[in-house]
Coordinates of C-alpha atoms and ligand atoms in Angstrom, one line a residue:
M1 CA -140.6 -114.8 -54.0
A2 CA -138.0 -117.2 -52.6
E3 CA -137.0 -119.9 -55.2
E4 CA -138.8 -123.1 -54.4
Y5 CA -135.5 -125.2 -54.4
P6 CA -132.5 -122.9 -53.8
H7 CA -130.2 -126.0 -53.9
K8 CA -129.9 -128.0 -57.1
I9 CA -127.4 -130.7 -56.6
A10 CA -125.9 -132.8 -59.3
L11 CA -124.6 -136.1 -57.8
V12 CA -122.1 -137.7 -60.2
G13 CA -121.2 -141.3 -59.4
L14 CA -123.8 -143.5 -57.8
G15 CA -121.9 -146.3 -56.2
T16 CA -121.7 -147.2 -52.5
I17 CA -121.1 -143.6 -51.4
G18 CA -123.2 -141.9 -54.1
L19 CA -126.4 -143.8 -53.2
S20 CA -125.9 -143.1 -49.5
M21 CA -125.3 -139.4 -50.3
L22 CA -128.5 -139.4 -52.4
A23 CA -130.5 -140.6 -49.3
M24 CA -128.8 -137.9 -47.2
H25 CA -129.5 -135.0 -49.6
L26 CA -133.1 -136.0 -50.0
R27 CA -133.6 -135.1 -46.3
R28 CA -133.3 -131.4 -47.1
P29 CA -136.7 -130.3 -48.4
D30 CA -135.2 -127.2 -50.1
T31 CA -133.0 -129.3 -52.4
T32 CA -133.5 -131.1 -55.7
I33 CA -131.1 -133.8 -56.7
T34 CA -130.1 -134.8 -60.3
V35 CA -128.1 -138.0 -60.5
Y36 CA -125.8 -139.4 -63.2
D37 CA -123.6 -142.4 -63.5
P38 CA -122.1 -143.8 -66.7
R39 CA -123.1 -147.3 -65.6
P40 CA -126.1 -148.2 -67.8
D41 CA -127.9 -150.0 -65.0
Y42 CA -127.7 -147.2 -62.4
E43 CA -131.5 -146.6 -62.3
S44 CA -132.1 -150.2 -61.3
Q45 CA -129.4 -149.8 -58.7
I46 CA -131.2 -146.8 -57.3
R47 CA -134.6 -148.6 -57.3
D48 CA -133.0 -151.6 -55.6
T49 CA -130.9 -149.8 -53.0
L50 CA -132.3 -146.3 -52.2
P51 CA -135.4 -147.5 -50.4
S52 CA -133.3 -149.4 -47.8
L53 CA -131.4 -146.2 -47.1
L54 CA -134.5 -144.2 -46.3
P55 CA -136.6 -144.4 -43.1
Q56 CA -138.8 -147.5 -43.3
S57 CA -141.9 -145.5 -42.4
Q58 CA -141.4 -143.4 -45.5
T59 CA -140.6 -146.4 -47.7
K60 CA -143.7 -148.5 -46.9
S61 CA -146.5 -146.3 -45.7
Q62 CA -146.8 -143.1 -47.6
S63 CA -146.0 -144.5 -51.1
G64 CA -147.3 -148.0 -50.6
S65 CA -144.3 -149.6 -52.2
E66 CA -140.6 -149.0 -52.6
S67 CA -141.0 -148.5 -56.3
N68 CA -143.8 -145.9 -55.9
Q69 CA -141.6 -144.0 -53.5
I70 CA -138.9 -143.5 -56.1
D71 CA -141.6 -142.6 -58.6
T72 CA -143.0 -140.1 -56.2
L73 CA -139.6 -138.5 -55.7
I74 CA -139.3 -138.3 -59.5
S75 CA -142.8 -137.0 -60.1
T76 CA -142.3 -134.2 -57.5
S77 CA -139.0 -133.3 -59.2
R78 CA -137.1 -133.9 -56.0
L79 CA -135.1 -136.6 -57.9
K80 CA -134.1 -136.5 -61.6
L81 CA -132.2 -139.3 -63.3
A82 CA -129.9 -137.9 -66.1
T83 CA -128.7 -139.8 -69.1
S84 CA -125.7 -137.6 -69.7
L85 CA -123.2 -135.6 -67.6
A86 CA -124.2 -132.4 -69.4
S87 CA -127.9 -132.9 -68.7
A88 CA -127.1 -133.7 -65.0
L89 CA -125.2 -130.4 -64.6
H90 CA -127.8 -128.2 -66.2
N91 CA -128.7 -125.4 -63.7
A92 CA -126.8 -127.2 -60.9
T93 CA -125.9 -125.0 -58.0
I94 CA -123.7 -127.8 -56.4
V95 CA -121.9 -130.6 -58.1
Q96 CA -120.7 -133.5 -55.8
E97 CA -118.7 -136.4 -57.3
Q98 CA -118.5 -139.9 -55.9
S99 CA -116.5 -141.4 -58.8
P100 CA -113.7 -144.0 -58.4
E101 CA -110.7 -143.0 -56.2
V102 CA -108.4 -142.7 -59.2
T103 CA -106.6 -139.4 -59.6
A104 CA -106.6 -139.3 -63.4
S105 CA -110.3 -140.2 -63.4
K106 CA -111.2 -137.4 -61.0
Q107 CA -109.0 -134.9 -62.9
A108 CA -110.7 -135.8 -66.2
L109 CA -114.1 -135.6 -64.6
W110 CA -113.5 -132.1 -63.1
K111 CA -112.0 -131.0 -66.4
E112 CA -115.4 -131.9 -68.1
I113 CA -117.6 -130.6 -65.2
S114 CA -115.8 -127.2 -65.1
K115 CA -116.6 -126.7 -68.8
L116 CA -120.3 -127.5 -68.2
T117 CA -120.9 -125.4 -65.0
G118 CA -121.0 -121.7 -64.3
P119 CA -118.5 -119.7 -62.0
D120 CA -121.0 -119.8 -59.1
T121 CA -121.4 -123.6 -59.0
H122 CA -120.0 -125.2 -55.8
L123 CA -117.7 -128.2 -56.6
W124 CA -117.4 -130.9 -54.0
S125 CA -115.4 -134.2 -54.1
S126 CA -116.2 -137.1 -51.8
S127 CA -112.6 -138.4 -52.2
S128 CA -111.1 -140.5 -49.4
G129 CA -107.7 -138.9 -49.8
I130 CA -107.0 -137.1 -53.1
P131 CA -106.5 -133.4 -52.4
A132 CA -108.7 -130.9 -54.2
S133 CA -105.7 -129.1 -55.6
V134 CA -104.6 -132.3 -57.2
Q135 CA -108.0 -133.0 -58.7
S136 CA -108.3 -129.5 -60.3
A137 CA -104.7 -129.4 -61.5
T138 CA -105.4 -130.4 -65.1
C139 CA -108.6 -128.3 -65.6
D140 CA -108.3 -125.7 -68.5
D141 CA -109.0 -122.8 -66.1
A142 CA -107.4 -124.6 -63.1
D143 CA -107.1 -121.5 -60.9
R144 CA -110.7 -120.5 -61.3
V145 CA -111.8 -124.2 -60.7
A146 CA -109.4 -124.5 -57.7
E147 CA -111.3 -121.5 -56.1
R148 CA -114.5 -123.5 -56.2
L149 CA -113.4 -127.0 -55.6
L150 CA -113.0 -128.6 -52.1
V151 CA -113.2 -132.1 -50.6
A152 CA -116.2 -132.9 -48.5
H153 CA -115.1 -136.3 -47.3
P154 CA -117.7 -138.5 -45.7
F155 CA -117.4 -141.6 -43.7
N156 CA -119.4 -144.6 -44.8
P157 CA -122.3 -144.6 -44.7
P158 CA -122.8 -140.9 -45.2
H159 CA -126.6 -141.0 -44.7
V160 CA -125.8 -142.0 -41.0
M161 CA -122.2 -141.1 -40.1
P162 CA -122.1 -137.4 -38.9
L163 CA -118.5 -136.5 -40.0
V164 CA -117.9 -134.3 -43.0
E165 CA -114.2 -133.7 -43.4
V166 CA -113.9 -130.5 -45.3
V167 CA -110.6 -130.1 -47.0
P168 CA -110.2 -126.9 -49.0
G169 CA -107.3 -126.5 -51.4
P170 CA -104.8 -123.6 -51.0
R171 CA -106.9 -121.6 -53.5
T172 CA -110.4 -122.5 -52.4
K173 CA -112.3 -119.4 -51.5
V174 CA -113.3 -119.0 -47.8
G175 CA -116.9 -118.5 -48.8
R176 CA -117.0 -121.9 -50.4
V177 CA -116.0 -123.5 -47.1
G178 CA -118.6 -121.5 -45.2
F179 CA -121.3 -122.6 -47.6
V180 CA -120.5 -126.4 -47.5
R181 CA -120.4 -126.2 -43.7
E182 CA -123.7 -124.4 -43.6
Y183 CA -125.3 -126.8 -46.1
F184 CA -124.4 -130.0 -44.2
G185 CA -125.2 -128.4 -40.9
G186 CA -128.8 -128.0 -42.1
I187 CA -129.3 -131.7 -43.0
P188 CA -131.5 -133.6 -40.5
G189 CA -130.8 -137.1 -39.2
P190 CA -131.5 -140.4 -40.8
G191 CA -134.9 -140.7 -39.2
T192 CA -136.2 -137.8 -41.2
C193 CA -138.3 -138.6 -44.2
P194 CA -137.3 -137.1 -47.6
G195 CA -139.1 -133.8 -47.9
T196 CA -141.5 -133.9 -50.8
G197 CA -142.2 -130.5 -52.3
A198 CA -141.7 -128.5 -49.1
G199 CA -139.5 -126.2 -51.0
A200 CA -137.6 -123.1 -49.8
G201 CA -138.6 -121.4 -46.7
T202 CA -139.3 -124.7 -45.0
E203 CA -137.7 -124.8 -41.6
V204 CA -134.8 -127.2 -42.2
E205 CA -133.9 -128.8 -38.9
G206 CA -130.2 -129.7 -39.0
G207 CA -128.0 -130.8 -36.2
H208 CA -126.9 -134.2 -37.4
Y209 CA -123.7 -133.6 -39.4
R210 CA -120.5 -132.3 -38.0
A211 CA -118.3 -130.5 -40.6
I212 CA -114.6 -130.4 -39.5
T213 CA -112.4 -128.2 -41.7
L214 CA -108.7 -129.0 -42.1
N215 CA -106.2 -126.2 -42.0
K216 CA -104.1 -127.7 -44.7
E217 CA -104.3 -130.4 -47.4
I218 CA -102.6 -133.7 -46.7
P219 CA -103.1 -137.0 -48.6
G220 CA -105.6 -139.1 -46.8
F221 CA -106.7 -136.1 -44.8
V222 CA -107.1 -136.8 -41.1
G223 CA -109.8 -139.5 -40.6
N224 CA -108.3 -141.9 -43.0
R225 CA -104.7 -141.3 -41.9
L226 CA -105.7 -142.3 -38.4
A227 CA -107.8 -145.2 -39.6
F228 CA -105.1 -146.5 -41.9
A229 CA -102.4 -146.2 -39.1
L230 CA -104.6 -148.4 -37.0
L231 CA -105.3 -150.7 -39.9
R232 CA -101.5 -151.1 -40.6
E233 CA -100.8 -152.1 -37.0
A234 CA -103.8 -154.4 -37.0
C235 CA -102.6 -156.2 -40.1
Y236 CA -99.1 -156.5 -38.6
L237 CA -100.4 -158.0 -35.4
V238 CA -102.5 -160.6 -37.3
G239 CA -99.6 -161.3 -39.7
E240 CA -97.3 -161.9 -36.8
G241 CA -99.8 -164.4 -35.2
I242 CA -100.1 -162.2 -32.1
V243 CA -103.9 -162.2 -32.3
S244 CA -106.7 -163.4 -34.7
A245 CA -108.6 -160.9 -36.8
K246 CA -111.8 -161.6 -35.0
D247 CA -110.2 -161.2 -31.5
L248 CA -108.5 -157.9 -32.6
D249 CA -111.9 -156.6 -33.7
S250 CA -113.3 -157.6 -30.3
I251 CA -110.5 -155.8 -28.5
V252 CA -111.4 -152.6 -30.5
T253 CA -115.2 -152.9 -30.0
A254 CA -114.8 -153.7 -26.3
S255 CA -112.5 -150.7 -25.5
L256 CA -111.4 -148.1 -28.0
G257 CA -114.7 -148.1 -29.9
P258 CA -117.0 -147.3 -26.9
R259 CA -114.4 -144.9 -25.5
W260 CA -113.9 -143.0 -28.7
A261 CA -117.7 -142.7 -29.2
G262 CA -117.7 -140.5 -26.2
S263 CA -114.3 -139.0 -25.9
G264 CA -111.7 -138.6 -28.7
V265 CA -108.0 -139.5 -28.6
F266 CA -106.8 -136.5 -26.7
E267 CA -109.7 -136.1 -24.3
S268 CA -109.5 -139.7 -23.4
Y269 CA -105.8 -139.4 -22.4
H270 CA -106.4 -136.1 -20.7
A271 CA -109.0 -137.9 -18.5
G272 CA -106.5 -140.8 -18.1
G273 CA -103.7 -138.6 -16.9
G274 CA -105.2 -137.9 -13.5
E275 CA -104.7 -134.5 -12.0
G276 CA -102.1 -133.5 -14.4
G277 CA -104.2 -134.4 -17.4
I278 CA -102.6 -135.3 -20.8
G279 CA -99.3 -133.7 -19.9
A280 CA -99.0 -136.0 -16.9
F281 CA -100.2 -139.0 -19.0
L282 CA -97.5 -138.4 -21.6
Q283 CA -94.8 -138.0 -19.0
K284 CA -95.8 -141.0 -16.9
L285 CA -96.2 -143.3 -19.9
A286 CA -93.3 -141.9 -22.0
P287 CA -91.0 -144.9 -21.7
T288 CA -93.7 -147.4 -22.7
I289 CA -95.2 -145.2 -25.4
Q290 CA -91.7 -144.5 -27.0
D291 CA -90.8 -148.2 -26.8
V292 CA -94.1 -149.2 -28.6
W293 CA -93.7 -146.3 -31.2
G294 CA -90.3 -147.6 -32.0
K295 CA -91.6 -151.1 -32.6
L296 CA -94.8 -150.5 -34.6
G297 CA -95.3 -152.9 -37.5
Q298 CA -94.1 -152.2 -41.0
V299 CA -96.4 -153.8 -43.6
D300 CA -96.8 -152.5 -47.1
I301 CA -99.8 -153.1 -49.4
E302 CA -97.5 -153.8 -52.3
G303 CA -94.9 -155.6 -50.3
E304 CA -94.7 -159.2 -48.9
Q305 CA -98.2 -160.6 -48.8
G306 CA -98.1 -163.2 -46.0
W307 CA -99.9 -160.9 -43.6
K308 CA -102.5 -160.1 -46.2
D309 CA -103.4 -163.8 -46.8
L310 CA -103.9 -164.2 -43.0
V311 CA -106.0 -161.0 -42.6
V312 CA -108.2 -161.8 -45.6
G313 CA -108.6 -165.5 -44.7
Q314 CA -109.4 -164.9 -41.0
T315 CA -111.8 -162.0 -41.7
E316 CA -113.7 -164.1 -44.3
E317 CA -113.8 -167.0 -41.8
A318 CA -115.1 -164.7 -39.1
Y319 CA -117.7 -162.8 -41.0
G320 CA -118.4 -164.7 -44.2
D321 CA -120.3 -162.9 -46.9
Y322 CA -121.4 -159.5 -45.6
T323 CA -125.2 -160.0 -46.1
P324 CA -127.6 -157.0 -46.6
E325 CA -129.2 -158.1 -43.3
R326 CA -126.0 -157.9 -41.4
R327 CA -125.1 -154.6 -43.0
K328 CA -128.6 -153.2 -42.1
K329 CA -128.2 -154.4 -38.5
K330 CA -124.8 -152.8 -38.1
E331 CA -126.2 -149.6 -39.7
E332 CA -129.0 -149.5 -37.2
M333 CA -126.5 -150.0 -34.3
L334 CA -124.4 -147.2 -35.7
G335 CA -127.5 -145.0 -35.9
E336 CA -128.3 -145.7 -32.3
V337 CA -124.7 -144.8 -31.2
V338 CA -124.9 -141.5 -33.2
E339 CA -128.3 -140.6 -31.7
M340 CA -126.9 -141.3 -28.2
Q341 CA -124.0 -139.0 -29.1
K342 CA -126.4 -136.2 -30.2
K343 CA -128.3 -136.5 -27.0
K344 CA -125.0 -136.0 -25.1
W345 CA -123.5 -133.7 -27.7
A346 CA -123.3 -130.7 -25.4
E347 CA -121.2 -132.8 -23.0
L348 CA -118.9 -134.2 -25.7
Ligands
NAI401 N1 -116.6 -146.7 -50.0 C1 -116.3 -146.0 -48.9 O1 -116.3 -146.5 -47.8 C2 -116.0 -144.5 -49.1 C3 -115.6 -144.0 -50.3 N2 -115.3 -142.7 -50.5 C4 -114.9 -142.1 -51.8 O2 -116.1 -142.0 -52.6 C5 -115.7 -142.2 -54.0 C6 -116.6 -143.3 -54.5 O3 -116.3 -144.5 -53.8 P1 -117.3 -145.7 -53.8 O4 -118.7 -145.2 -53.8 O5 -116.9 -146.7 -52.8 O6 -117.0 -146.3 -55.3 P2 -117.9 -147.3 -56.2 O7 -117.0 -148.0 -57.0 O8 -118.9 -148.0 -55.3 O9 -118.7 -146.2 -57.1 C7 -118.1 -145.5 -58.0 C8 -119.2 -145.1 -59.1 O10 -118.6 -144.2 -60.0 C9 -119.1 -144.5 -61.3 N3 -118.2 -144.0 -62.2 C10 -117.1 -144.6 -62.8 N4 -116.5 -143.7 -63.6 C11 -117.1 -142.5 -63.5 C12 -117.0 -141.2 -64.1 N5 -116.0 -140.9 -64.9 N6 -117.9 -140.2 -63.7 C13 -118.9 -140.5 -62.8 N7 -119.1 -141.7 -62.3 C14 -118.2 -142.7 -62.6 C15 -119.2 -146.0 -61.3 O11 -120.1 -146.5 -62.3 C16 -119.7 -146.3 -59.9 O12 -121.1 -146.4 -59.8 C17 -114.2 -142.5 -54.0 O13 -113.5 -141.3 -54.2 C18 -114.0 -143.0 -52.5 O14 -112.6 -142.7 -52.1 C19 -115.4 -141.8 -49.4 C20 -115.8 -142.3 -48.2 C21 -116.0 -143.7 -47.9
LIG402 O1 -113.8 -145.3 -43.6 C1 -114.5 -144.5 -44.3 O2 -115.7 -144.7 -44.5 C2 -113.9 -143.4 -45.1 O3 -113.0 -142.8 -44.3 C3 -113.3 -143.8 -46.4 O4 -112.8 -142.9 -47.0 C4 -113.3 -145.2 -46.9 O5 -113.2 -146.2 -45.9 C5 -112.1 -145.4 -47.8 O6 -111.0 -145.4 -47.0 C6 -112.3 -146.6 -48.6 O7 -113.0 -146.3 -49.8

């Protein structure tokens, strides 16, 4: 008989990303999730935050209250709250960490996890930019751990955003990459209620997540290198007084944002190049592109801080405190964009 829950995930680190990941994993009915965080108040954090990350219909109707919903997930063994790392890892088939983005911290954590898990356990890091080969480097049996460890980098919020940037290390076994792609490919969208007790054999409708695998490790991977290149130029332009932070955001949301929701960087310029496509585009625009490339801003996070005072001051003035209501509204907008993409996916 097929095992009731073939996937037993240990989620280690329940902060911003960990909580969103929890909401995402709960959408696979063939998966149980055990969570652990050294923060003593993490259970109250789950009870306060998780319901808002789940479909509202599920939160209010079936369980009657948000608290009951968490209790239902616990009583049906879909969700377990561990009080130690060792107990969280017991029988785990997958370990996914969302601990702080600090190399030494992640290395120490994997060193501990690798001693508490078997050779078959899949090891995933949610890191924004620390390669798997760096994270496993200090493990006692580093080579064996490196064969199992990979980065499955999400974009915030993972329970909505479709990208999973899969970044294997040079020693990561190919089968581990195939597994993570298949696992995320089988997770349904954010409108799907957490399966309760459906167990193995339940038809798992996927089609929400897009796992993109990098061919080689590079710090920051691809998504964040692109995002941080744009961020650097944006900070430079505000620091130089060329544009305000709010107007720069409007320039992005009124042009590049909508464009890139339907066509990526290269497809957009391929379309913009006319008959000759991107080749013609690059040739026609070469002088301007080269001139701009040679004059892109140079700001450094540790360097002169004048630009940073302007960026922070203007952003706080424009948006104030980022309230839960605003966050929820933006998340709903993001969800609608992603659902539109999925409807048009075949054409993307
Ligand atoms: N915040 C974001 O937008 C994104 C973050 N990430 C990555 O996810 C990871 C977590 O980031 P956030 O959730 O933003 O951080 P966070 O600071 O919100 O949460 C980190 C959690 O880890 C816990 N923690 C601390 N030491 C730990 C340990 N030794 N073992 C287990 N848990 C520990 C903390 O108590 C905290 O709850 C980082 O690697 C980050 O780069 C990835 C994509 C997006
Ligand atoms: O932008 C995102 O959601 C991700 O690419 C990230 O990794 C985070 O923004 C990260 O850069 C900050 O923790």
